[in-house]
PDB file of C-alpha atoms in Angstrom:
ATOM      1  CA  MET K 280     -67.014 121.492  35.582  1.00 40.00           C
ATOM      2  CA  ALA K 281     -63.938 121.409  37.765  1.00 37.00           C
ATOM      3  CA  CYS K 282     -60.448 122.757  37.989  1.00 41.00           C
ATOM      4  CA  ALA K 283     -57.708 122.723  40.567  1.00 37.00           C
ATOM      5  CA  ALA K 284     -54.115 123.748  41.171  1.00 36.00           C
ATOM      6  CA  VAL K 285     -51.804 120.749  41.005  1.00 34.00           C
ATOM      7  CA  MET K 286     -48.247 119.944  39.985  1.00 33.00           C
ATOM      8  CA  ILE K 287     -47.380 117.494  37.267  1.00 31.00           C
ATOM      9  CA  PRO K 288     -44.449 116.401  35.483  1.00 33.00           C
ATOM     10  CA  GLY K 289     -45.700 115.780  28.096  1.00 31.00           C
ATOM     11  CA  LEU K 290     -51.947 102.150  12.119  1.00 28.00           C
ATOM     12  CA  LEU K 291     -53.996  99.804  13.969  1.00 27.00           C
ATOM     13  CA  ARG K 292     -52.973  96.224  13.158  1.00 29.00           C
ATOM     14  CA  SER K 293     -54.288  93.748  15.702  1.00 30.00           C
ATOM     15  CA  SER K 294     -57.871  93.153  16.697  1.00 31.00           C
ATOM     16  CA  VAL K 295     -59.632  94.786  19.611  1.00 34.00           C
ATOM     17  CA  GLY K 296     -60.109  91.309  21.036  1.00 37.00           C
ATOM     18  CA  THR K 297     -56.347  90.868  21.232  1.00 36.00           C
ATOM     19  CA  VAL K 298     -56.014  94.087  23.201  1.00 35.00           C
ATOM     20  CA  ARG K 299     -58.846  93.093  25.547  1.00 40.00           C
ATOM     21  CA  SER K 300     -56.970  89.875  26.230  1.00 43.00           C
ATOM     22  CA  LEU K 301     -53.859  91.919  26.913  1.00 42.00           C
ATOM     23  CA  ALA K 302     -55.802  94.137  29.328  1.00 44.00           C
ATOM     24  CA  ALA K 303     -56.921  91.079  31.233  1.00 49.00           C
ATOM     25  CA  SER K 304     -53.410  89.653  31.358  1.00 48.00           C
ATOM     26  CA  LEU K 305     -51.836  92.936  32.478  1.00 47.00           C
ATOM     27  CA  LYS K 306     -54.465  93.854  35.065  1.00 49.00           C
ATOM     28  CA  PRO K 307     -52.544  93.584  38.336  1.00 44.00           C
ATOM     29  CA  THR K 308     -53.791  92.822  41.813  1.00 43.00           C
ATOM     30  CA  ALA K 309     -53.766  95.645  44.327  1.00 43.00           C
ATOM     31  CA  SER K 310     -50.659  94.190  46.003  1.00 43.00           C
ATOM     32  CA  THR K 311     -48.861  93.807  42.664  1.00 39.00           C
ATOM     33  CA  LEU K 312     -49.614  97.382  41.660  1.00 41.00           C
ATOM     34  CA  ARG K 313     -48.576  98.635  45.099  1.00 43.00           C
ATOM     35  CA  HIS K 314     -45.273  96.771  44.745  1.00 42.00           C
ATOM     36  CA  LEU K 315     -44.730  98.148  41.234  1.00 42.00           C
ATOM     37  CA  THR K 316     -45.414 101.701  42.433  1.00 41.00           C
ATOM     38  CA  ILE K 317     -43.111 101.448  45.458  1.00 41.00           C
ATOM     39  CA  THR K 318     -40.346  99.813  43.421  1.00 42.00           C
ATOM     40  CA  SER K 319     -40.616 102.505  40.760  1.00 42.00           C
ATOM     41  CA  ILE K 320     -40.245 105.262  43.350  1.00 38.00           C
ATOM     42  CA  MET K 321     -37.290 103.574  45.045  1.00 40.00           C
ATOM     43  CA  LYS K 322     -35.423 103.037  41.783  1.00 43.00           C
ATOM     44  CA  SER K 323     -35.942 106.536  40.440  1.00 40.00           C
ATOM     45  CA  LYS K 324     -33.300 109.005  41.622  1.00 44.00           C
ATOM     46  CA  ARG K 325     -35.084 111.994  40.131  1.00 45.00           C
ATOM     47  CA  LYS K 326     -36.281 114.434  42.775  1.00 48.00           C
ATOM     48  CA  THR K 327     -39.211 115.201  40.514  1.00 62.00           C
ATOM     49  CA  ASP K 328     -40.345 111.597  40.089  1.00 85.00           C
ATOM     50  CA  HIS K 329     -43.884 111.540  38.713  1.00 91.00           C
ATOM     51  CA  LEU K 330     -45.296 109.101  41.279  1.00 91.00           C
ATOM     52  CA  GLU K 331     -43.737 110.969  44.199  1.00 90.00           C
ATOM     53  CA  ARG K 332     -44.859 114.327  42.925  1.00 90.00           C
ATOM     54  CA  THR K 333     -48.446 113.212  42.376  1.00 92.00           C
ATOM     55  CA  ALA K 334     -48.776 110.818  45.318  1.00 91.00           C
ATOM     56  CA  ASN K 335     -51.640 112.831  46.814  1.00 92.00           C
ATOM     57  CA  VAL K 336     -53.412 113.536  43.535  1.00 93.00           C
ATOM     58  CA  VAL K 337     -56.657 111.733  42.708  1.00 93.00           C
ATOM     59  CA  ARG K 338     -56.272 108.739  40.386  1.00 95.00           C
ATOM     60  CA  ARG K 339     -58.719 106.277  38.921  1.00 94.00           C
ATOM     61  CA  GLU K 340     -58.361 102.702  40.104  1.00 91.00           C
ATOM     62  CA  VAL K 341     -58.512 101.258  36.590  1.00 90.00           C
ATOM     63  CA  LEU K 342     -55.177 100.174  35.117  1.00 96.00           C
ATOM     64  CA  SER K 343     -55.710  99.441  31.424  1.00 98.00           C
ATOM     65  CA  ALA K 344     -53.638  97.803  28.729  1.00 98.00           C
ATOM     66  CA  ALA K 345     -52.772  99.971  25.740  1.00 98.00           C
ATOM     67  CA  LYS K 346     -51.072  99.387  22.420  1.00 98.00           C
ATOM     68  CA  VAL K 347     -48.993 101.820  20.384  1.00 98.00           C
ATOM     69  CA  CYS K 348     -50.677 102.155  17.008  1.00 98.00           C
ATOM     70  CA  GLY K 349     -49.044 105.335  15.707  1.00 98.00           C
ATOM     71  CA  ALA K 350     -45.903 107.404  16.261  1.00 97.00           C
ATOM     72  CA  ALA K 351     -44.508 110.495  14.564  1.00 97.00           C
ATOM     73  CA  ALA K 352     -42.209 113.445  15.198  1.00 97.00           C
ATOM     74  CA  GLU K 353     -44.253 116.474  16.250  1.00 97.00           C
ATOM     75  CA  SER K 354     -41.143 118.665  16.504  1.00 96.00           C
ATOM     76  CA  PRO K 355     -37.354 118.127  16.592  1.00 95.00           C
ATOM     77  CA  SER K 356     -37.624 117.265  20.297  1.00 96.00           C
ATOM     78  CA  VAL K 357     -41.175 115.933  20.717  1.00 97.00           C
ATOM     79  CA  LYS K 358     -42.622 112.600  19.637  1.00 98.00           C
ATOM     80  CA  ARG K 359     -46.349 112.054  19.248  1.00 98.00           C
ATOM     81  CA  LEU K 360     -47.901 108.703  20.185  1.00 98.00           C
ATOM     82  CA  ARG K 361     -51.319 107.291  19.460  1.00 98.00           C
ATOM     83  CA  LEU K 362     -52.486 104.529  21.795  1.00 98.00           C
ATOM     84  CA  LEU K 363     -55.383 102.107  21.474  1.00 98.00           C
ATOM     85  CA  VAL K 364     -57.094 101.530  24.841  1.00 98.00           C
ATOM     86  CA  ALA K 365     -59.809  98.937  24.294  1.00 97.00           C
ATOM     87  CA  ASP K 366     -60.867  98.764  27.953  1.00 97.00           C
ATOM     88  CA  LYS K 367     -64.347 100.357  28.108  1.00 96.00           C
ATOM     89  CA  ASP K 368     -63.784 101.197  31.784  1.00 96.00           C
ATOM     90  CA  PHE K 369     -60.967 103.561  30.783  1.00 98.00           C
ATOM     91  CA  SER K 370     -62.046 107.193  30.442  1.00 98.00           C
ATOM     92  CA  PHE K 371     -60.622 110.643  31.130  1.00 98.00           C
ATOM     93  CA  LYS K 372     -61.564 114.305  31.330  1.00 98.00           C
ATOM     94  CA  ALA K 373     -59.989 116.906  29.052  1.00 98.00           C
ATOM     95  CA  GLY K 374     -56.765 118.080  30.701  1.00 98.00           C
ATOM     96  CA  GLN K 375     -55.928 114.953  32.714  1.00 98.00           C
ATOM     97  CA  TRP K 376     -52.738 112.891  32.548  1.00 98.00           C
ATOM     98  CA  ILE K 377     -51.857 109.198  32.659  1.00 98.00           C
ATOM     99  CA  ASP K 378     -49.450 107.066  34.643  1.00 98.00           C
ATOM    100  CA  PHE K 379     -47.514 105.280  31.887  1.00 98.00           C
ATOM    101  CA  PHE K 380     -46.248 101.770  32.758  1.00 98.00           C
ATOM    102  CA  ILE K 381     -43.681 100.220  30.396  1.00 97.00           C
ATOM    103  CA  PRO K 382     -42.742  96.521  30.661  1.00 96.00           C
ATOM    104  CA  GLY K 383     -39.057  96.276  31.619  1.00 95.00           C
ATOM    105  CA  VAL K 384     -38.794  99.943  32.677  1.00 96.00           C
ATOM    106  CA  SER K 385     -38.957 100.389  36.437  1.00 94.00           C
ATOM    107  CA  VAL K 386     -39.763 104.106  36.387  1.00 95.00           C
ATOM    108  CA  VAL K 387     -43.377 105.104  35.739  1.00 96.00           C
ATOM    109  CA  GLY K 388     -43.949 107.985  33.320  1.00 97.00           C
ATOM    110  CA  GLY K 389     -46.477 110.758  33.695  1.00 97.00           C
ATOM    111  CA  PHE K 390     -47.789 112.310  30.457  1.00 97.00           C
ATOM    112  CA  SER K 391     -50.731 114.604  29.764  1.00 97.00           C
ATOM    113  CA  ILE K 392     -53.244 113.417  27.188  1.00 98.00           C
ATOM    114  CA  CYS K 393     -53.463 115.865  24.274  1.00 98.00           C
ATOM    115  CA  SER K 394     -56.470 114.341  22.487  1.00 98.00           C
ATOM    116  CA  SER K 395     -60.126 114.934  23.271  1.00 98.00           C
ATOM    117  CA  PRO K 396     -62.380 112.578  25.242  1.00 98.00           C
ATOM    118  CA  ARG K 397     -64.503 112.321  22.081  1.00 98.00           C
ATOM    119  CA  LEU K 398     -61.678 110.556  20.203  1.00 98.00           C
ATOM    120  CA  LEU K 399     -61.571 107.915  22.930  1.00 98.00           C
ATOM    121  CA  GLU K 400     -65.348 107.508  22.870  1.00 98.00           C
ATOM    122  CA  GLN K 401     -65.442 107.089  19.096  1.00 98.00           C
ATOM    123  CA  GLU K 402     -62.204 105.239  18.309  1.00 98.00           C
ATOM    124  CA  ARG K 403     -60.839 104.056  21.695  1.00 98.00           C
ATOM    125  CA  MET K 404     -57.714 106.152  21.011  1.00 98.00           C
ATOM    126  CA  ILE K 405     -55.704 108.611  23.083  1.00 98.00           C
ATOM    127  CA  GLU K 406     -52.749 110.740  21.991  1.00 98.00           C
ATOM    128  CA  LEU K 407     -49.620 111.864  23.840  1.00 98.00           C
ATOM    129  CA  ALA K 408     -46.762 114.180  22.876  1.00 98.00           C
ATOM    130  CA  VAL K 409     -43.556 113.465  24.785  1.00 97.00           C
ATOM    131  CA  LYS K 410     -40.467 115.669  24.899  1.00 96.00           C
ATOM    132  CA  TYR K 411     -37.045 114.029  24.682  1.00 97.00           C
ATOM    133  CA  THR K 412     -35.296 113.890  28.075  1.00 95.00           C
ATOM    134  CA  ASN K 413     -33.043 111.412  29.867  1.00 95.00           C
ATOM    135  CA  HIS K 414     -35.962 110.238  32.002  1.00 94.00           C
ATOM    136  CA  PRO K 415     -36.351 106.468  31.322  1.00 96.00           C
ATOM    137  CA  PRO K 416     -39.994 106.549  30.088  1.00 97.00           C
ATOM    138  CA  ALA K 417     -39.219 109.419  27.676  1.00 97.00           C
ATOM    139  CA  LEU K 418     -36.060 107.658  26.485  1.00 97.00           C
ATOM    140  CA  TRP K 419     -38.067 104.501  25.814  1.00 98.00           C
ATOM    141  CA  ILE K 420     -40.674 106.415  23.827  1.00 98.00           C
ATOM    142  CA  HIS K 421     -38.055 108.160  21.685  1.00 98.00           C
ATOM    143  CA  ASN K 422     -35.542 105.329  21.240  1.00 97.00           C
ATOM    144  CA  GLN K 423     -37.241 101.963  21.741  1.00 97.00           C
ATOM    145  CA  CYS K 424     -40.978 102.315  21.238  1.00 98.00           C
ATOM    146  CA  THR K 425     -42.318 100.497  18.172  1.00 97.00           C
ATOM    147  CA  LEU K 426     -45.731  99.979  16.607  1.00 97.00           C
ATOM    148  CA  ASP K 427     -47.750  97.367  18.507  1.00 98.00           C
ATOM    149  CA  ALA K 428     -45.661  97.884  21.667  1.00 98.00           C
ATOM    150  CA  LYS K 429     -47.768  97.118  24.746  1.00 98.00           C
ATOM    151  CA  VAL K 430     -47.955  99.342  27.816  1.00 98.00           C
ATOM    152  CA  ALA K 431     -50.418 100.017  30.644  1.00 98.00           C
ATOM    153  CA  VAL K 432     -52.040 103.330  31.553  1.00 98.00           C
ATOM    154  CA  ARG K 433     -53.996 104.839  34.444  1.00 98.00           C
ATOM    155  CA  VAL K 434     -55.753 108.217  34.517  1.00 98.00           C
ATOM    156  CA  GLY K 435     -55.112 110.831  37.170  1.00 97.00           C
ATOM    157  CA  GLY K 436     -55.149 114.553  37.772  1.00 96.00           C
ATOM    158  CA  GLU K 437     -57.342 117.338  39.117  1.00 95.00           C
ATOM    159  CA  PHE K 438     -56.667 119.757  36.248  1.00 97.00           C
ATOM    160  CA  PHE K 439     -59.507 119.392  33.767  1.00 97.00           C
ATOM    161  CA  PHE K 440     -62.463 121.026  32.037  1.00 98.00           C
ATOM    162  CA  ASP K 441     -65.610 118.915  32.202  1.00 98.00           C
ATOM    163  CA  PRO K 442     -68.748 121.089  32.020  1.00 98.00           C
ATOM    164  CA  GLN K 443     -72.164 119.516  32.349  1.00 97.00           C
ATOM    165  CA  PRO K 444     -75.067 120.483  30.035  1.00 96.00           C
ATOM    166  CA  ALA K 445     -76.822 122.643  32.650  1.00 96.00           C
ATOM    167  CA  ASP K 446     -73.672 124.515  33.766  1.00 97.00           C
ATOM    168  CA  ALA K 447     -73.327 128.237  33.135  1.00 97.00           C
ATOM    169  CA  THR K 448     -71.580 129.280  29.928  1.00 98.00           C
ATOM    170  CA  ARG K 449     -67.884 129.965  30.457  1.00 98.00           C
ATOM    171  CA  ASN K 450     -65.176 131.538  28.342  1.00 98.00           C
ATOM    172  CA  LEU K 451     -61.727 129.972  28.530  1.00 98.00           C
ATOM    173  CA  VAL K 452     -58.275 131.529  28.401  1.00 98.00           C
ATOM    174  CA  LEU K 453     -55.603 128.859  27.918  1.00 98.00           C
ATOM    175  CA  ILE K 454     -51.970 129.832  28.635  1.00 98.00           C
ATOM    176  CA  ALA K 455     -49.337 127.316  27.509  1.00 98.00           C
ATOM    177  CA  GLY K 456     -45.552 127.200  27.567  1.00 97.00           C
ATOM    178  CA  GLY K 457     -43.613 124.564  25.613  1.00 95.00           C
ATOM    179  CA  VAL K 458     -44.971 121.040  26.060  1.00 95.00           C
ATOM    180  CA  GLY K 459     -47.426 122.518  28.531  1.00 96.00           C
ATOM    181  CA  ILE K 460     -49.667 122.746  25.460  1.00 98.00           C
ATOM    182  CA  ASN K 461     -50.614 119.069  25.860  1.00 98.00           C
ATOM    183  CA  PRO K 462     -53.436 119.240  28.439  1.00 98.00           C
ATOM    184  CA  LEU K 463     -54.579 122.592  27.039  1.00 98.00           C
ATOM    185  CA  LEU K 464     -54.865 121.138  23.540  1.00 98.00           C
ATOM    186  CA  SER K 465     -57.081 118.426  25.008  1.00 98.00           C
ATOM    187  CA  ILE K 466     -59.258 121.146  26.553  1.00 98.00           C
ATOM    188  CA  LEU K 467     -59.264 123.143  23.303  1.00 98.00           C
ATOM    189  CA  ARG K 468     -60.308 120.075  21.315  1.00 98.00           C
ATOM    190  CA  HIS K 469     -63.002 119.294  23.870  1.00 98.00           C
ATOM    191  CA  ALA K 470     -64.329 122.856  23.595  1.00 98.00           C
ATOM    192  CA  ALA K 471     -64.501 122.429  19.812  1.00 98.00           C
ATOM    193  CA  ASP K 472     -66.418 119.162  20.259  1.00 98.00           C
ATOM    194  CA  LEU K 473     -68.882 120.960  22.538  1.00 98.00           C
ATOM    195  CA  HIS K 474     -69.377 123.684  19.906  1.00 97.00           C
ATOM    196  CA  ARG K 475     -70.015 121.009  17.248  1.00 97.00           C
ATOM    197  CA  GLU K 476     -72.476 119.147  19.446  1.00 96.00           C
ATOM    198  CA  ARG K 477     -74.402 122.334  20.191  1.00 96.00           C
ATOM    199  CA  ALA K 478     -74.487 123.264  16.490  1.00 95.00           C
ATOM    200  CA  ASP K 479     -75.544 119.780  15.358  1.00 95.00           C
ATOM    201  CA  LYS K 480     -78.094 118.928  18.049  1.00 94.00           C
ATOM    202  CA  GLY K 481     -79.119 122.288  19.459  1.00 93.00           C
ATOM    203  CA  SER K 482     -78.542 120.868  22.928  1.00 93.00           C
ATOM    204  CA  GLY K 483     -75.713 120.134  25.303  1.00 95.00           C
ATOM    205  CA  TYR K 484     -73.372 122.519  27.071  1.00 97.00           C
ATOM    206  CA  GLU K 485     -73.276 126.037  25.635  1.00 97.00           C
ATOM    207  CA  MET K 486     -69.571 126.795  25.283  1.00 98.00           C
ATOM    208  CA  GLY K 487     -68.309 130.369  25.342  1.00 98.00           C
ATOM    209  CA  THR K 488     -65.219 131.672  23.564  1.00 98.00           C
ATOM    210  CA  VAL K 489     -61.716 130.221  23.862  1.00 98.00           C
ATOM    211  CA  LYS K 490     -58.468 132.177  23.545  1.00 98.00           C
ATOM    212  CA  LEU K 491     -55.186 130.262  23.468  1.00 98.00           C
ATOM    213  CA  PHE K 492     -51.895 131.954  24.305  1.00 98.00           C
ATOM    214  CA  TYR K 493     -49.009 129.628  23.485  1.00 98.00           C
ATOM    215  CA  SER K 494     -45.278 130.354  23.816  1.00 98.00           C
ATOM    216  CA  ALA K 495     -42.214 128.411  22.658  1.00 97.00           C
ATOM    217  CA  GLN K 496     -38.663 129.264  21.665  1.00 96.00           C
ATOM    218  CA  ASN K 497     -39.352 129.137  17.921  1.00 97.00           C
ATOM    219  CA  THR K 498     -41.988 128.048  15.451  1.00 97.00           C
ATOM    220  CA  SER K 499     -40.487 124.571  15.048  1.00 96.00           C
ATOM    221  CA  GLU K 500     -41.158 123.991  18.758  1.00 97.00           C
ATOM    222  CA  LEU K 501     -44.741 125.257  18.585  1.00 98.00           C
ATOM    223  CA  LEU K 502     -46.529 121.923  18.701  1.00 98.00           C
ATOM    224  CA  PHE K 503     -49.785 121.102  16.912  1.00 98.00           C
ATOM    225  CA  LYS K 504     -49.753 124.295  14.852  1.00 97.00           C
ATOM    226  CA  LYS K 505     -51.932 122.861  12.101  1.00 97.00           C
ATOM    227  CA  ASN K 506     -54.428 121.364  14.553  1.00 98.00           C
ATOM    228  CA  ILE K 507     -54.734 124.671  16.393  1.00 98.00           C
ATOM    229  CA  LEU K 508     -55.155 126.771  13.249  1.00 98.00           C
ATOM    230  CA  ASP K 509     -57.687 124.312  11.840  1.00 98.00           C
ATOM    231  CA  LEU K 510     -59.853 124.880  14.924  1.00 98.00           C
ATOM    232  CA  VAL K 511     -59.403 128.654  14.706  1.00 98.00           C
ATOM    233  CA  ASN K 512     -60.542 128.546  11.071  1.00 98.00           C
ATOM    234  CA  GLU K 513     -63.446 126.207  11.830  1.00 98.00           C
ATOM    235  CA  PHE K 514     -64.744 128.433  14.642  1.00 98.00           C
ATOM    236  CA  PRO K 515     -63.545 131.968  13.799  1.00 97.00           C
ATOM    237  CA  GLU K 516     -66.064 133.604  16.147  1.00 97.00           C
ATOM    238  CA  LYS K 517     -65.434 131.205  19.008  1.00 98.00           C
ATOM    239  CA  ILE K 518     -61.770 130.134  19.025  1.00 98.00           C
ATOM    240  CA  ALA K 519     -58.698 132.382  18.675  1.00 98.00           C
ATOM    241  CA  CYS K 520     -54.988 131.973  19.279  1.00 98.00           C
ATOM    242  CA  SER K 521     -51.892 134.054  19.863  1.00 98.00           C
ATOM    243  CA  LEU K 522     -48.654 132.154  19.222  1.00 98.00           C
ATOM    244  CA  HIS K 523     -45.500 133.580  20.803  1.00 98.00           C
ATOM    245  CA  VAL K 524     -41.852 132.837  19.971  1.00 98.00           C
ATOM    246  CA  THR K 525     -38.978 134.012  22.150  1.00 97.00           C
ATOM    247  CA  LYS K 526     -35.859 132.972  20.193  1.00 97.00           C
ATOM    248  CA  GLN K 527     -36.878 132.876  16.542  1.00 97.00           C
ATOM    249  CA  THR K 528     -33.902 132.975  14.145  1.00 97.00           C
ATOM    250  CA  THR K 529     -35.519 131.915  10.862  1.00 97.00           C
ATOM    251  CA  GLN K 530     -38.199 133.466   8.690  1.00 97.00           C
ATOM    252  CA  ILE K 531     -41.766 132.855   9.814  1.00 97.00           C
ATOM    253  CA  SER K 532     -44.020 131.260   7.197  1.00 96.00           C
ATOM    254  CA  ALA K 533     -46.782 133.313   5.614  1.00 96.00           C
ATOM    255  CA  GLU K 534     -49.391 130.909   6.996  1.00 95.00           C
ATOM    256  CA  LEU K 535     -48.234 131.390  10.587  1.00 97.00           C
ATOM    257  CA  LYS K 536     -47.284 135.061  10.486  1.00 97.00           C
ATOM    258  CA  PRO K 537     -50.762 136.494  11.256  1.00 97.00           C
ATOM    259  CA  TYR K 538     -50.850 134.514  14.497  1.00 98.00           C
ATOM    260  CA  ILE K 539     -47.252 135.032  15.662  1.00 98.00           C
ATOM    261  CA  THR K 540     -45.958 137.547  18.197  1.00 97.00           C
ATOM    262  CA  GLU K 541     -42.209 137.707  18.772  1.00 97.00           C
ATOM    263  CA  GLY K 542     -41.741 137.956  22.525  1.00 97.00           C
ATOM    264  CA  ARG K 543     -43.213 136.448  25.649  1.00 97.00           C
ATOM    265  CA  ILE K 544     -46.858 136.395  26.648  1.00 98.00           C
ATOM    266  CA  THR K 545     -47.396 139.509  28.757  1.00 96.00           C
ATOM    267  CA  GLU K 546     -49.524 140.374  31.761  1.00 95.00           C
ATOM    268  CA  LYS K 547     -51.469 142.854  29.601  1.00 95.00           C
ATOM    269  CA  ASP K 548     -52.263 140.143  27.026  1.00 96.00           C
ATOM    270  CA  ILE K 549     -54.010 138.169  29.728  1.00 97.00           C
ATOM    271  CA  ARG K 550     -55.530 141.068  31.666  1.00 95.00           C
ATOM    272  CA  ASP K 551     -57.492 142.166  28.594  1.00 94.00           C
ATOM    273  CA  HIS K 552     -59.487 138.900  28.795  1.00 97.00           C
ATOM    274  CA  ILE K 553     -60.523 139.025  32.445  1.00 97.00           C
ATOM    275  CA  SER K 554     -64.279 138.774  33.043  1.00 97.00           C
ATOM    276  CA  GLU K 555     -66.659 137.153  35.510  1.00 96.00           C
ATOM    277  CA  GLU K 556     -67.452 134.420  32.961  1.00 97.00           C
ATOM    278  CA  THR K 557     -63.849 133.477  32.179  1.00 98.00           C
ATOM    279  CA  LEU K 558     -61.828 130.543  33.493  1.00 98.00           C
ATOM    280  CA  PHE K 559     -58.030 130.571  33.162  1.00 98.00           C
ATOM    281  CA  TYR K 560     -56.061 127.385  32.563  1.00 98.00           C
ATOM    282  CA  ILE K 561     -52.247 127.629  32.750  1.00 98.00           C
ATOM    283  CA  CYS K 562     -49.680 124.924  32.005  1.00 97.00           C
ATOM    284  CA  GLY K 563     -45.952 125.391  31.520  1.00 95.00           C
ATOM    285  CA  PRO K 564     -42.677 125.726  33.434  1.00 93.00           C
ATOM    286  CA  PRO K 565     -43.151 126.542  37.139  1.00 93.00           C
ATOM    287  CA  PRO K 566     -41.939 130.177  36.885  1.00 94.00           C
ATOM    288  CA  MET K 567     -44.480 130.815  34.132  1.00 95.00           C
ATOM    289  CA  THR K 568     -47.425 129.272  35.960  1.00 95.00           C
ATOM    290  CA  ASP K 569     -46.441 131.039  39.180  1.00 96.00           C
ATOM    291  CA  PHE K 570     -46.208 134.394  37.414  1.00 96.00           C
ATOM    292  CA  PHE K 571     -49.569 134.279  35.651  1.00 97.00           C
ATOM    293  CA  SER K 572     -51.507 132.736  38.524  1.00 97.00           C
ATOM    294  CA  LYS K 573     -50.147 135.471  40.834  1.00 97.00           C
ATOM    295  CA  GLN K 574     -50.927 138.224  38.330  1.00 97.00           C
ATOM    296  CA  LEU K 575     -54.481 136.959  37.930  1.00 97.00           C
ATOM    297  CA  GLU K 576     -54.974 136.853  41.689  1.00 97.00           C
ATOM    298  CA  ASN K 577     -53.637 140.418  41.913  1.00 96.00           C
ATOM    299  CA  SER K 578     -56.228 141.364  39.282  1.00 97.00           C
ATOM    300  CA  HIS K 579     -58.942 139.991  41.604  1.00 97.00           C
ATOM    301  CA  VAL K 580     -59.742 136.904  39.550  1.00 97.00           C
ATOM    302  CA  PRO K 581     -61.300 134.393  41.989  1.00 97.00           C
ATOM    303  CA  LYS K 582     -58.935 131.540  42.851  1.00 96.00           C
ATOM    304  CA  GLU K 583     -61.534 129.020  41.754  1.00 96.00           C
ATOM    305  CA  HIS K 584     -61.315 130.520  38.247  1.00 98.00           C
ATOM    306  CA  ILE K 585     -57.531 130.002  38.035  1.00 97.00           C
ATOM    307  CA  CYS K 586     -56.486 126.446  37.196  1.00 97.00           C
ATOM    308  CA  PHE K 587     -52.823 125.589  36.778  1.00 94.00           C
ATOM    309  CA  GLU K 588     -50.533 122.666  36.260  1.00 91.00           C
ATOM    310  CA  LYS K 589     -46.740 122.661  36.223  1.00 80.00           C
ATOM    311  CA  TRP K 590     -44.482 120.472  34.124  1.00 66.00           C
ATOM    312  CA  TRP K 591     -40.869 119.885  35.089  1.00 55.00           C
TER     313      TRP K 591
END
């Protein structure tokens, strides 16, 4: 199990053999990758360039080919992608992100994985949810990306939940703002997989409870609502959520209403869940992560129990 405070930047047709061939053809030499990285940094004028911002963050060495095999609108401003990564050396821990290399686009994207490691193990798939911005990788995903498009990906990040079978049971409190839900959804899905494994096999890591606090402007911008509520209903004694909206102008559906609070997540909401067994994972805009991490420290939560990641 590990967590750390870092800053971050959100239909299968062809055979697996084809993608393996692509992986081999795209696998760059160290000098080529170094050149690509340096060129990408030099050409990006954004002060919050992903590669610059995460230059000192741990990355895996493996650069793997991937193919877009599904795309859909998750909200009016967020597009969901499903990628096939056939390379068996590619793996990730729940909560990590990928460097996203697009042929013909000089700037490298940085997007958190929102799927669980189990999906990759079983189907060789990962999922992303990318908000529309004028950053070149996001523009490509929203305006140019097509099924079967080929990209390359590399895992990085020190923000993750990866308990081992003998580790002590932990409860989780997940605090998300906007597209900051992405790595926390991966952690939530991983926690659900751990509950299923324990129930099916009677062995493996014994997961505690999980409480998700998730805030967005309105219900249309609350991503993955169905996925979240499905997990709450599957594990009513283990997984709970509190969905917050700050600028709701339309009627809230009957299905969502029991889970919705109009207004921001408050210090009291979080303080009520503090215990020695609880880990806190926070991902959202910098002011939000700063506020809650500071409040938790002031409430004497050990720093090693506070894990945060900022998106920009």
